[in-house]
Structures are given as C-alpha cells and as structure tokens.
Amino acid sequence: MLPRWVTSAYLAYLAAPIALLLVGSFGELWLNTLLPSGITGKWYVEVAADGSFRRAFISSLIVASVTCGACLALGLPLAYALLRSSNPRIRALARVLYQLPVALPALVLAFGFILVFSSDTLPWLGSIWLLVAGHIVLTLPYFLQAVTADMQRLNLLTLEAAAESLGATTPQRFFHIIVPALKHSIMSGLIVVAALSIGEFQFSNLVAGFLNRTYPVVLLQAFYGATGFACAATVILLLLALTASAAGTLSAHGTARLALPPP
Amino acid sequence: MTAAVELSGVSYRYPGTAAGVQNIELTIAAGELVVCIGPSGCGKTTLLRLIAGFLRPDAGRVLLNGNDVTHADVRKRECGVVFQSYTLFPQMRAWENVAYPLRVRNVELGQRRKRALQMLGVVGLADLSERLPSSLSGGQQQRVALARALIFEPRALLLDEPLSALDAATRLSMREEIRRVQKAQDIAALLITHDQDEALSLADRIFVLREGRLVQNGTPHAIYDRPADSFVAQFVGQANLLDGVTTGPDSVETPIGRIAMRPHGYERGAAIRLLVRPERVEPLWATTAASDVDTNIFLVRVLRDAFFGATRQVELAIGDGILKLQTPMRGAIERVRIPPEAVQLLPTS
C-alpha cells in the first residue's frame, strides 16, 4: 500500500494551482513575489463588467446546454438502437464511434470545419450553431459510453422483453423502462458533456465567430493583462464547471434516496 | 374444446448453428400445467420463446386458443412470461410493477391500483405493495413477477426456469405457490426447468426434450415408471441400466448375473436393456433367512455408501457389474434382491 504522505502530496499537487488561482484572484498586486500583496474583490467586478467576458459566459452556457440537449436527443435513441441491434457491422460502427475522440483531435475537426464551411455553398463559419455541431461531435461518444455501459450492466434487454410480453409498445418501453432505469448514467453522461463543452478550447478557438466566442477562448486574452484579472476570470470558469457537476451530484443523490424502502 | 396452446410441426434453428427445436407437437389445455424438462441446450427455452413470440418458427404453426399467432407480435400474443432473473422494473414499486400491464392498456389509475393490490393478495404479498424490487427477497420478487404476468388475464402463463435463481428452501415453497396460483387462475401454463424433482412434483404432464426433439410426453407417473428410453430413465430419477442377452422365456443374462424376468417380445439370444430403479432394489440383511426369499438374490460388495439423511445411496459391485441401491435402512448390506416386477425393458439404442 502507498504510504499516506504520497497520497497527501499528490492531493496537494492537484490542489496547488487551484489554490494559487484563488489567492491570485483576491490579491491586489502580484509582481515577482511568492504571494500577492493586499486583498481586493475588484478583479471579479472588472471581469463581470467586461462586455466580452459577459458575452462569452452566455455563449458558453448556450453552447453547453444545447450540446447537452442534442446529446440526449441523439445519443439516447442511438444507444438504445445499438443495444437492440445484433448486427455485427452496426456494433463495429459503434465501437469506431466510441473511439472517435481519440482518433480525431479537436484541431483536425476544426480544420475540417473551416475548409467545408468557409465555402460559398456552405458559408456558415462563425455561426453559433456550427460551434454547437462541433461540440456534439466531440462529446457524443462520451455520452454514449456512459449510457451503453449502464444498459449492459442493468440487463435492459431482458427488462425490455418482459415489458414487451406485458403489452408495452416500443415508445412505452422506451419512456417507461429504459429512460427511468438509465437516469443515473444519463445524468453523469450529461455532466461529462457539459464539463467538456464548457472547457473546450482547441476547436472553439478556431471555429467560433468573434461575437460568439466561448469563455475559454476569451479567457486566453486575459493572460495578456493583469494577473489578478486573469485569475478571477479563471476562477469563474472553474465555478461554472463545478456548478454543473454539483447539480448532477445533487440530482443523483435525490434519486438514490427514492430507492430506499419506505419506513 | 380447443387447446389454450398448440404447437404443430414447429421447427426453429438459430441462424448459423445446429441448435434449435425440430418438429415439435405440443398442446396445453386450459388449467393444465405442462413442465418441459431437458438438459441445458436441449431447446426448452427456445420452445418458450417461440410461444411467447420472441422467436418466429422456421416451419409449423403456433396457436393460442385456436387462433393462429405464428406471425403475430409478442404484444399481440398476450402471454404472461416469468423469467429466471425476476425482471422487475427497478424504479417501480411492487404494485406498480404488477399494475404495469394495465397501465399500457390505459386502465385508469385507481382501477389498476385496486386490481394490482388484489393480485398481490393472491400471491400473498399484500403488505409489501409499496416496496421497491431492491428491498424484496428473491422469492418475493418472483411472486411479484408472477402476479404481474397474471393480472392481464393472459392466454397462457410461460415460466422460464422461474425457481432456479432461488435458494433451496424458497424454491420448495415457491413450487407450491406457483401450482396453487396457476390452478386458482385456471390458466394454461408451461414451465421450463432442468430440475427433475420440480418437474415430477409440479406437472400435470411432462414434456421431455433432447437435442431439440420431443423424447416423451406423459404424466409424471408415466415418465418415471415407463420411460421411453434410457435417456429419459437416467434424466428423470436415478437409474440402473443393465445391458443383457435373453437366455430363455424367463431369464436374462446381465453383467451382474442371471436375472429372472419375462423378456416379452424378445427371442432367445436377443440383446436387451433393463432398467431397475435404485429404490426398488431390496437390501437383505445377515438376519434374513434364505427361505424367505427366492429368486434374483445377489451377493454384493459395497463400493460406496453415501448418507443423505432420509436416504442412503449405496453403490454395489455384483459380478462384473455395478448396481445402485437406495434405502432408508441402516446396517451392513451383504446381499440384495431384485424383485422381477421392478425390472423394466427399455429399447436398446
């Protein structure tokens, strides 16, 4: 077993950048010293007042929520279809799809988008929907992985067969049996999708139009300015991601409570 | 009267394999409990899936209450299926599970709750109606599944090894429960199992399958007392099989020695196979006087003596052969007697 200090050291290593960001965001002046001098909240006020940051914050929220919705709408029926399919070719195709994010870096996807959508026939480069489309391609495999793993674990095919013999139609089985049984994995899949979408930089940086840049893209600009401002802007991104996962955890907790026997 | 379930000439082969069922003829009357038994891979679950509609036969017809449903959907067949793995919907309470068939049939909430509670009463779970499946025991879950499969008044009840996931004690009480509920609802039922005790104790009729074909179809007594061949004899109950040659109108030469019996229909010198159930072999004690018994007495050497509480199973060497004996008696066995009426003829194969 690992000695305890190794664990502690590792945790400290993980937490240090976040702690420094927090310290920096509240520090008045931070030049060539170990820690900043003076305490202030002005950097947060400045970030909040900055028009481009506000717009980027809203863009990120829109892109992340539309991406989540699209993953749910596309991914769930797709995973369901994959589960029911016994065709080996379709299963092979599904495996390729799962590996896509590894095989296809966001950078390559972005160049592809730029080539195709800067043409005269498809002049959509810079629109927020193109940004969303790219985020869906990048995040859908993670959603599918989360959901299909749970489908196999829960033995959903047998539950389905039971429901079918009891008279349930395909839509009834989908909404009465499949969706409720999968709510935990759907939730955790959506958290991953939201976190990936909110933090995504490579693709968004190349494809986003000037008016709908996402938060990480604008954040890069902050590091050319004051340290405190950059730290505060980064902490806000961190909070955004944390809120998404906290919301997910809370809802999972709520549904877990339901599973306990009544008193 | 038309049979509740009728298969005529049904064949099915899993694509790309030799597994499946061939030319199955089976009828189940309303209120009858037929148990289909066979070793794993014999096609018994395939048979159930063909009736429920999860599989479509390559040939033959499936009829329910006289209606041809060979090409009908699973939903249209309205068979109540109970699976080995319980398959309760995990997010629904016990009564909601039982009421589910009514929900998809658009029965109004109050009505379906009332009928579900009634059905849970039938299977003895009225006070657990608010539980989720995760807080029910295996036996309780299977009772809920049974109630759920019966509530919509299905045309047949199909049970796919419903007891094999339960522990031994629960299995016995569930056996009684299934039979009681099935008789109370007066429904045609097919139960799949590989457990001979289950088949013998539950069935009105037993259907023995081997490698996708029907081997024997009869009452539990008929299957046990008059097995069609040595496969059935060995699969249902314990069996001593002795291959021998007839040596006259009332004797057969076997590896354990000459046995007195009448080999009806066989000529002198014909090869025949004899069946003797181990519990029909009588142990003789040192105190038994020789004059009390007459024929078919054999001197034995005990090879193995296993104690099971209520019974004792002994393996005996006699001559060049081996004989299994089952007895409740204790004490040293020196000789055994095989009563002529305990010896049956089986076809050689």
XYZ file of C-alpha atoms in Angstrom:
612
model
C 0.000 0.000 0.000
C 1.077 3.565 -0.645
C 2.290 5.484 2.381
C -0.169 8.172 3.405
C 2.201 11.044 2.670
C 2.281 10.075 -1.018
C -1.479 10.496 -1.198
C -1.291 13.811 0.628
C 1.498 15.061 -1.607
C -0.443 14.100 -4.704
C -3.566 15.878 -3.468
C -1.521 18.973 -2.640
C -0.030 18.886 -6.135
C -3.544 18.735 -7.606
C -4.915 21.466 -5.362
C -1.980 23.872 -5.570
C -2.850 25.517 -8.926
C -6.451 25.992 -7.844
C -5.374 27.435 -4.503
C -2.933 29.800 -6.239
C -5.669 30.902 -8.645
C -7.942 31.705 -5.706
C -5.195 33.606 -3.904
C -4.280 35.473 -7.084
C -7.862 36.450 -7.834
C -8.195 38.215 -4.470
C -4.666 39.723 -4.491
C -4.302 43.409 -5.237
C -0.768 43.331 -6.650
C 1.297 40.287 -7.615
C 4.693 41.061 -9.124
C 7.780 38.853 -8.662
C 6.785 37.805 -5.115
C 5.755 34.425 -3.740
C 2.312 35.697 -2.739
C 0.399 38.805 -3.818
C 0.069 41.837 -1.564
C -3.261 43.369 -0.482
C -6.776 41.902 -0.588
C -9.411 43.052 -3.070
C -12.546 41.906 -4.847
C -12.109 44.366 -7.674
C -10.910 41.787 -10.229
C -14.252 39.951 -10.069
C -16.097 43.230 -10.515
C -13.929 44.015 -13.507
C -14.487 40.621 -15.126
C -18.229 40.951 -14.517
C -18.248 44.405 -16.061
C -16.252 43.357 -19.101
C -18.599 43.067 -22.114
C -16.624 40.419 -23.970
C -16.437 38.201 -20.884
C -20.148 38.563 -20.224
C -20.968 37.671 -23.796
C -18.558 34.707 -23.726
C -20.098 33.473 -20.483
C -23.545 33.464 -22.055
C -22.232 31.887 -25.276
C -20.619 29.088 -23.265
C -23.848 28.458 -21.368
C -25.871 28.343 -24.597
C -23.387 26.087 -26.375
C -23.106 23.721 -23.382
C -26.850 23.416 -22.815
C -27.707 22.946 -26.485
C -24.923 20.363 -26.748
C -26.358 18.528 -23.720
C -29.842 18.595 -25.205
C -28.589 17.325 -28.544
C -26.570 14.529 -26.914
C -29.684 13.466 -25.039
C -31.905 13.644 -28.106
C -29.434 11.901 -30.421
C -27.430 9.739 -28.062
C -30.186 8.012 -26.113
C -32.105 6.649 -29.117
C -28.784 5.745 -30.726
C -27.610 3.816 -27.663
C -30.996 2.106 -27.500
C -30.790 1.126 -31.148
C -27.246 -0.193 -30.612
C -28.407 -2.264 -27.642
C -31.184 -3.873 -29.643
C -29.103 -4.467 -32.730
C -27.490 -7.852 -33.137
C -25.880 -6.861 -36.411
C -22.082 -7.186 -36.006
C -21.449 -4.400 -38.542
C -23.520 -1.915 -36.591
C -21.711 -2.937 -33.421
C -18.351 -2.417 -35.155
C -19.502 1.002 -36.309
C -20.470 1.821 -32.738
C -17.004 0.882 -31.482
C -15.449 3.213 -34.076
C -17.751 5.969 -32.877
C -16.658 5.429 -29.257
C -13.005 5.757 -30.248
C -13.599 8.871 -32.315
C -12.368 11.446 -29.794
C -9.050 9.617 -29.518
C -8.642 9.185 -33.255
C -9.870 12.646 -34.166
C -8.250 15.538 -32.280
C -10.366 18.667 -31.948
C -7.780 20.520 -34.013
C -8.288 18.222 -37.020
C -12.060 18.536 -36.700
C -11.721 22.330 -36.601
C -9.607 22.446 -39.761
C -12.172 20.240 -41.468
C -14.980 22.559 -40.416
C -13.053 25.605 -41.630
C -12.419 24.004 -45.031
C -16.013 22.901 -45.556
C -17.916 25.796 -44.041
C -15.899 28.688 -45.463
C -17.022 27.716 -48.963
C -19.648 29.731 -50.851
C -22.164 26.894 -50.787
C -21.949 26.438 -47.023
C -20.910 29.844 -45.646
C -21.726 29.127 -42.000
C -18.350 29.609 -40.391
C -18.702 31.820 -37.328
C -22.294 30.873 -36.519
C -23.003 29.566 -33.036
C -24.807 26.507 -34.461
C -21.646 25.380 -36.189
C -19.892 25.651 -32.850
C -22.618 23.534 -31.253
C -22.358 20.967 -34.058
C -18.639 20.581 -33.421
C -19.157 20.218 -29.678
C -21.726 17.476 -30.312
C -19.244 15.528 -32.435
C -16.612 15.876 -29.723
C -18.815 14.985 -26.728
C -21.385 12.470 -28.027
C -19.026 9.457 -27.758
C -18.515 10.121 -24.031
C -22.269 10.257 -23.513
C -22.760 7.027 -25.467
C -20.080 5.278 -23.450
C -21.665 6.248 -20.150
C -25.140 5.155 -21.227
C -24.356 1.903 -23.058
C -22.169 0.631 -20.204
C -25.117 1.095 -17.848
C -27.526 -0.525 -20.319
C -25.462 -3.688 -20.369
C -24.992 -3.707 -16.602
C -28.734 -3.400 -15.938
C -29.622 -6.270 -18.263
C -32.024 -3.945 -20.050
C -32.731 -6.337 -22.906
C -34.448 -8.789 -20.561
C -36.420 -5.989 -18.894
C -37.454 -4.908 -22.364
C -38.530 -8.409 -23.313
C -40.587 -8.595 -20.119
C -42.259 -5.259 -20.838
C -42.971 -6.327 -24.405
C -44.645 -9.540 -23.284
C -46.753 -7.496 -20.856
C -48.065 -5.484 -23.779
C -45.905 -2.340 -23.873
C -45.310 -0.708 -27.264
C -41.824 0.410 -28.309
C -42.321 4.080 -27.244
C -43.874 2.913 -23.965
C -40.919 0.643 -23.269
C -38.506 3.468 -24.084
C -40.125 6.017 -21.796
C -41.392 3.723 -19.010
C -38.495 1.303 -18.704
C -35.341 2.444 -20.490
C -35.229 6.126 -19.582
C -36.060 5.746 -15.855
C -33.640 2.830 -15.456
C -30.873 4.878 -17.048
C -31.438 8.187 -15.270
C -28.191 7.972 -13.274
C -25.984 7.254 -16.255
C -27.842 9.813 -18.366
C -27.153 12.397 -15.659
C -23.486 11.507 -15.307
C -23.108 11.385 -19.089
C -24.605 14.873 -19.351
C -22.254 16.198 -16.637
C -19.288 14.944 -18.653
C -20.722 16.516 -21.803
C -21.350 19.856 -20.050
C -17.884 19.904 -18.467
C -16.166 19.043 -21.756
C -18.187 21.625 -23.659
C -17.578 24.379 -21.115
C -13.841 23.719 -21.029
C -13.352 23.064 -24.752
C -10.699 25.392 -26.221
C -8.954 23.948 -29.308
C -11.973 23.615 -31.548
C -13.845 26.669 -30.290
C -10.800 28.913 -30.667
C -10.604 28.168 -34.401
C -14.268 27.902 -35.318
C -16.096 30.410 -33.089
C -17.049 33.738 -34.645
C -15.960 36.950 -32.952
C -19.414 37.547 -31.432
C -19.929 34.054 -30.050
C -16.515 33.156 -28.673
C -16.841 30.778 -25.743
C -15.463 31.550 -22.294
C -12.137 29.624 -22.553
C -11.357 31.375 -25.851
C -11.817 34.830 -24.309
C -10.023 33.715 -21.171
C -6.803 33.351 -23.138
C -6.867 37.110 -23.781
C -6.992 37.770 -20.033
C -3.486 36.459 -19.517
C -2.059 39.330 -21.544
C -3.427 41.710 -18.884
C -3.276 41.941 -15.087
C -2.574 38.719 -13.153
C -5.459 39.274 -10.720
C -7.922 39.740 -13.582
C -6.768 36.538 -15.277
C -7.005 34.606 -12.010
C -10.520 35.896 -11.309
C -11.649 35.046 -14.841
C -10.273 31.521 -14.496
C -11.924 31.007 -11.098
C -15.252 31.888 -12.719
C -14.715 29.161 -15.350
C -13.880 26.751 -12.556
C -17.067 27.690 -10.698
C -19.095 27.159 -13.864
C -17.743 23.625 -14.252
C -18.178 22.891 -10.534
C -21.786 24.071 -10.615
C -22.543 21.616 -13.400
C -21.109 18.659 -11.502
C -22.643 19.740 -8.182
C -26.058 19.927 -9.841
C -25.508 16.444 -11.213
C -24.406 15.032 -7.862
C -27.361 16.575 -6.075
C -29.892 15.176 -8.504
C -28.266 11.732 -8.320
C -28.490 11.938 -4.521
C -32.162 12.815 -4.747
C -32.949 9.796 -6.908
C -30.837 7.495 -4.732
C -32.989 8.436 -1.733
C -36.037 7.217 -3.628
C -34.544 3.753 -3.856
C -34.650 3.197 -0.077
C -37.547 1.163 1.333
C -40.351 3.208 2.876
C -40.294 3.405 6.697
C -62.554 -27.907 -26.857
C -59.652 -26.028 -28.411
C -56.338 -26.185 -26.613
C -55.075 -22.992 -24.979
C -51.664 -23.523 -26.528
C -50.947 -25.628 -29.564
C -47.716 -26.110 -31.478
C -47.919 -28.115 -34.653
C -44.824 -29.164 -36.549
C -42.822 -26.259 -35.134
C -39.149 -26.064 -36.084
C -36.631 -23.357 -35.387
C -32.891 -23.219 -35.893
C -30.694 -20.423 -34.563
C -29.028 -18.886 -37.612
C -25.575 -20.311 -38.193
C -25.872 -23.075 -35.572
C -27.327 -26.535 -35.214
C -29.190 -25.543 -32.046
C -32.945 -25.173 -32.009
C -36.053 -27.339 -31.952
C -37.412 -29.699 -34.589
C -40.931 -30.689 -35.482
C -42.474 -30.057 -32.074
C -46.078 -31.102 -31.435
C -47.443 -29.839 -28.126
C -50.834 -28.924 -26.751
C -51.668 -27.445 -23.376
C -55.282 -27.386 -22.194
C -56.733 -24.559 -20.126
C -55.860 -25.085 -16.468
C -53.142 -27.579 -17.305
C -49.558 -27.218 -16.088
C -47.074 -28.728 -18.509
C -43.443 -28.898 -17.451
C -40.833 -29.018 -20.182
C -37.650 -30.646 -18.975
C -34.330 -31.451 -20.582
C -30.594 -30.889 -20.200
C -29.222 -27.419 -20.929
C -29.114 -26.642 -24.625
C -31.962 -29.050 -25.430
C -34.141 -26.238 -26.785
C -36.620 -25.885 -23.927
C -36.174 -22.106 -23.584
C -36.379 -21.851 -27.384
C -39.766 -23.531 -27.164
C -40.975 -20.948 -24.652
C -39.637 -18.082 -26.742
C -41.440 -19.470 -29.795
C -44.744 -19.497 -27.918
C -44.195 -16.023 -26.412
C -43.261 -14.674 -29.848
C -39.668 -13.633 -29.154
C -38.764 -16.071 -31.944
C -40.674 -16.913 -35.118
C -40.639 -20.563 -36.219
C -38.954 -21.572 -39.482
C -41.771 -24.047 -40.019
C -45.005 -25.071 -38.331
C -47.771 -23.158 -36.602
C -48.346 -21.690 -33.143
C -51.949 -21.423 -31.990
C -53.305 -19.744 -28.868
C -56.948 -20.518 -28.042
C -57.300 -21.772 -31.583
C -56.057 -18.534 -33.198
C -53.044 -18.809 -35.452
C -50.430 -16.442 -33.962
C -47.420 -17.840 -35.852
C -46.648 -14.415 -37.287
C -48.124 -12.249 -34.536
C -46.148 -9.793 -32.417
C -45.081 -10.576 -28.869
C -47.586 -7.964 -27.638
C -50.490 -9.421 -29.583
C -49.920 -12.895 -28.152
C -50.752 -11.812 -24.603
C -48.744 -14.496 -22.851
C -47.689 -13.850 -19.259
C -43.968 -14.587 -19.084
C -41.981 -15.086 -15.871
C -38.220 -15.039 -16.378
C -35.466 -16.676 -14.360
C -33.911 -13.301 -13.495
C -37.129 -11.808 -11.978
C -37.024 -8.811 -14.403
C -38.991 -6.466 -12.179
C -38.746 -2.834 -13.254
C -36.328 -1.447 -10.651
C -37.806 2.041 -10.363
C -41.391 0.859 -9.848
C -42.902 -0.246 -6.536
C -44.271 -3.766 -6.244
C -47.859 -2.717 -7.006
C -46.713 -0.509 -9.906
C -44.869 -3.475 -11.377
C -47.974 -5.637 -11.075
C -50.146 -2.841 -12.494
C -47.830 -2.192 -15.451
C -49.724 -4.396 -17.961
C -52.877 -2.442 -17.048
C -51.049 0.875 -17.412
C -50.034 0.110 -21.003
C -53.646 -0.926 -21.637
C -54.785 2.519 -20.453
C -56.669 1.281 -17.405
C -57.433 4.227 -15.112
C -55.043 4.675 -12.143
C -57.468 3.950 -9.274
C -58.754 0.855 -11.005
C -55.311 -0.541 -11.793
C -54.057 0.073 -8.272
C -57.053 -1.773 -6.872
C -56.570 -4.744 -9.173
C -52.797 -4.833 -8.548
C -53.321 -4.927 -4.770
C -55.860 -7.706 -5.243
C -53.378 -9.695 -7.352
C -50.604 -9.126 -4.812
C -53.024 -10.570 -2.248
C -53.375 -13.687 -4.397
C -49.613 -14.270 -4.254
C -49.503 -13.403 -0.543
C -47.681 -10.066 -0.757
C -50.467 -7.600 0.038
C -48.465 -5.855 2.780
C -45.334 -5.352 0.637
C -47.077 -3.466 -2.166
C -45.146 -0.217 -1.578
C -41.695 -1.851 -1.631
C -39.244 -1.337 -4.454
C -37.851 -4.536 -6.018
C -34.422 -3.868 -4.487
C -35.868 -4.323 -0.990
C -37.652 -7.606 -1.756
C -36.119 -11.073 -1.420
C -35.669 -13.292 -4.473
C -38.768 -15.317 -3.681
C -40.839 -12.183 -3.109
C -39.596 -10.668 -6.372
C -40.596 -13.803 -8.231
C -44.070 -13.661 -6.649
C -44.444 -10.079 -7.853
C -43.342 -11.198 -11.318
C -45.931 -13.977 -11.194
C -48.680 -11.532 -10.173
C -47.588 -9.163 -12.955
C -47.722 -11.964 -15.541
C -51.254 -12.953 -14.483
C -53.007 -9.619 -13.944
C -53.915 -9.024 -17.586
C -55.599 -12.427 -17.884
C -53.085 -13.786 -20.374
C -53.876 -16.597 -22.756
C -51.069 -18.674 -21.268
C -48.562 -18.443 -18.452
C -44.983 -19.168 -19.516
C -42.374 -19.694 -16.807
C -38.715 -19.858 -17.845
C -36.798 -21.604 -15.048
C -38.584 -19.383 -12.511
C -37.127 -21.138 -9.475
C -33.524 -21.771 -10.436
C -32.228 -18.460 -9.048
C -33.804 -19.112 -5.627
C -32.282 -20.885 -2.627
C -33.374 -24.440 -1.884
C -35.910 -23.672 0.870
C -37.584 -20.831 -1.058
C -37.675 -22.995 -4.140
C -39.824 -25.605 -2.417
C -42.389 -23.115 -1.129
C -42.464 -21.252 -4.465
C -43.139 -24.550 -6.223
C -46.318 -24.959 -4.193
C -47.170 -21.308 -4.700
C -46.895 -21.477 -8.489
C -49.048 -24.580 -8.641
C -51.652 -23.090 -6.278
C -51.923 -19.780 -8.150
C -51.939 -21.468 -11.555
C -54.788 -23.762 -10.506
C -56.681 -20.884 -8.868
C -56.472 -18.829 -12.066
C -57.274 -21.916 -14.149
C -54.763 -20.924 -16.803
C -52.712 -22.976 -19.247
C -49.093 -22.936 -18.110
C -45.759 -24.079 -19.464
C -42.874 -24.255 -17.022
C -39.317 -24.778 -18.210
C -36.866 -26.477 -15.884
C -33.874 -28.770 -15.769
C -34.805 -29.943 -12.253
C -36.443 -33.382 -12.258
C -37.907 -33.010 -8.752
C -39.563 -29.771 -9.828
C -40.962 -31.441 -12.938
C -42.270 -34.517 -11.133
C -43.872 -32.619 -8.258
C -45.406 -29.753 -10.256
C -46.527 -31.102 -13.559
C -49.844 -32.367 -14.800
C -47.843 -33.503 -17.782
C -44.124 -33.631 -18.514
C -42.598 -32.945 -21.879
C -39.045 -34.290 -22.188
C -36.828 -32.629 -24.777
C -33.459 -33.773 -26.004
C -31.404 -32.053 -28.686
C -34.408 -30.121 -29.915
C -36.718 -33.128 -30.234
C -39.551 -34.456 -28.116
C -38.497 -37.711 -26.447
C -41.513 -38.397 -24.269
C -44.748 -36.666 -23.331
C -46.755 -38.028 -20.401
C -47.873 -37.735 -16.809
C -45.143 -37.683 -14.115
C -46.054 -41.282 -13.225
C -45.807 -42.434 -16.799
C -42.463 -40.675 -17.321
C -40.975 -42.168 -14.168
C -42.498 -45.635 -14.305
C -42.440 -46.191 -18.048
C -39.616 -44.090 -19.503
C -39.493 -44.191 -23.283
C -35.765 -44.818 -23.430
C -32.605 -44.893 -21.367
C -32.119 -41.113 -21.745
C -35.449 -40.393 -20.041
C -34.794 -43.126 -17.466
C -31.488 -41.508 -16.481
C -32.608 -37.888 -16.754
C -35.733 -38.271 -14.645
C -34.736 -40.078 -11.476
C -31.839 -42.403 -10.801
C -31.461 -45.498 -12.932
C -29.580 -48.771 -13.107
C -29.266 -49.693 -16.771
C -28.218 -53.272 -17.458
C -27.436 -54.458 -20.978
C -28.123 -58.149 -21.320
C -28.993 -61.078 -23.543
C -32.120 -63.189 -23.175
C -31.330 -66.754 -22.295
C -34.864 -68.144 -22.222
C -38.522 -67.233 -21.787
C -37.974 -66.079 -18.203
C -34.336 -65.120 -17.744
C -31.784 -62.562 -18.941
C -28.017 -62.785 -18.643
C -26.509 -59.457 -17.497
C -23.115 -58.294 -16.179
C -24.371 -58.704 -12.616
C -25.602 -62.232 -13.309
C -28.747 -64.002 -14.444
C -31.966 -62.108 -13.706
C -35.313 -63.854 -13.663
C -37.908 -61.853 -15.600
C -40.046 -62.252 -18.709
C -38.498 -60.533 -21.732
C -41.810 -60.164 -23.564
C -41.490 -59.871 -27.294
C -37.803 -60.781 -27.443
C -36.472 -64.013 -28.824
C -33.835 -66.093 -27.147
C -30.405 -64.537 -27.712
C -31.768 -61.008 -28.320
C -29.829 -58.063 -26.858
C -31.987 -56.098 -24.448
C -31.603 -53.281 -21.924
C -33.085 -53.456 -18.448
C -33.995 -50.638 -16.074
C -34.050 -51.100 -12.314
C -34.728 -48.038 -10.145
C -32.302 -47.970 -7.173
C -35.119 -47.681 -4.635
C -36.645 -50.908 -5.969
C -33.539 -52.951 -5.149
C -34.125 -54.630 -1.775
C -31.240 -54.915 0.665
C -31.040 -58.206 2.539
C -29.513 -58.352 5.986
C -27.450 -61.042 7.631
C -30.541 -61.961 9.664
C -32.793 -62.531 6.620
C -33.441 -66.266 6.308
C -32.649 -67.700 2.884
C -36.049 -69.391 2.729
C -37.910 -66.040 2.973
C -36.811 -65.035 -0.493
C -36.486 -66.905 -3.699
C -35.138 -65.556 -6.959
C -32.758 -62.795 -8.056
C -30.575 -62.790 -4.977
C -27.111 -61.425 -5.458
C -24.079 -61.383 -3.233
C -22.690 -57.855 -3.139
C -19.566 -55.911 -2.262
C -20.153 -52.292 -1.138
C -18.153 -49.773 -3.219
C -19.553 -46.535 -1.910
C -22.065 -45.736 0.805
C -23.352 -42.148 0.884
C -25.668 -40.935 3.631
C -28.263 -38.258 2.771
C -30.270 -38.238 5.985
C -33.602 -39.549 4.774
C -31.982 -41.956 2.351
C -28.769 -43.771 1.850
C -27.327 -44.336 -1.603
C -25.111 -47.334 -1.963
C -23.057 -48.433 -4.937
C -22.617 -52.192 -5.091
C -20.341 -54.434 -7.113
C -22.110 -57.569 -8.285
C -20.261 -59.975 -10.595
C -18.861 -57.807 -13.392
C -21.445 -55.083 -12.964
C -22.354 -52.244 -10.661
C -25.764 -51.662 -9.103
C -27.022 -48.556 -7.301
C -29.323 -49.036 -4.360
C -31.318 -46.538 -2.377
C -32.743 -47.354 1.030
C -33.827 -45.658 4.263
C -32.443 -48.611 6.264
C -29.097 -48.632 8.022
C -26.889 -51.633 8.553
C -24.419 -53.687 6.557
C -25.656 -54.965 3.200
C -24.404 -58.415 2.158
C -26.941 -59.493 -0.395
C -29.681 -57.782 -2.415
C -32.817 -58.964 -4.128
C -34.134 -57.562 -7.400
C -37.893 -58.246 -7.496
C -38.879 -59.373 -11.035
C -41.685 -56.793 -11.119
C -39.092 -53.998 -10.580
C -37.297 -54.839 -13.822
C -38.382 -52.975 -16.961
C -37.439 -53.425 -20.575
C -36.053 -50.440 -22.466
C -35.368 -50.249 -26.170
C -31.659 -50.730 -26.935
C -30.048 -47.895 -28.817
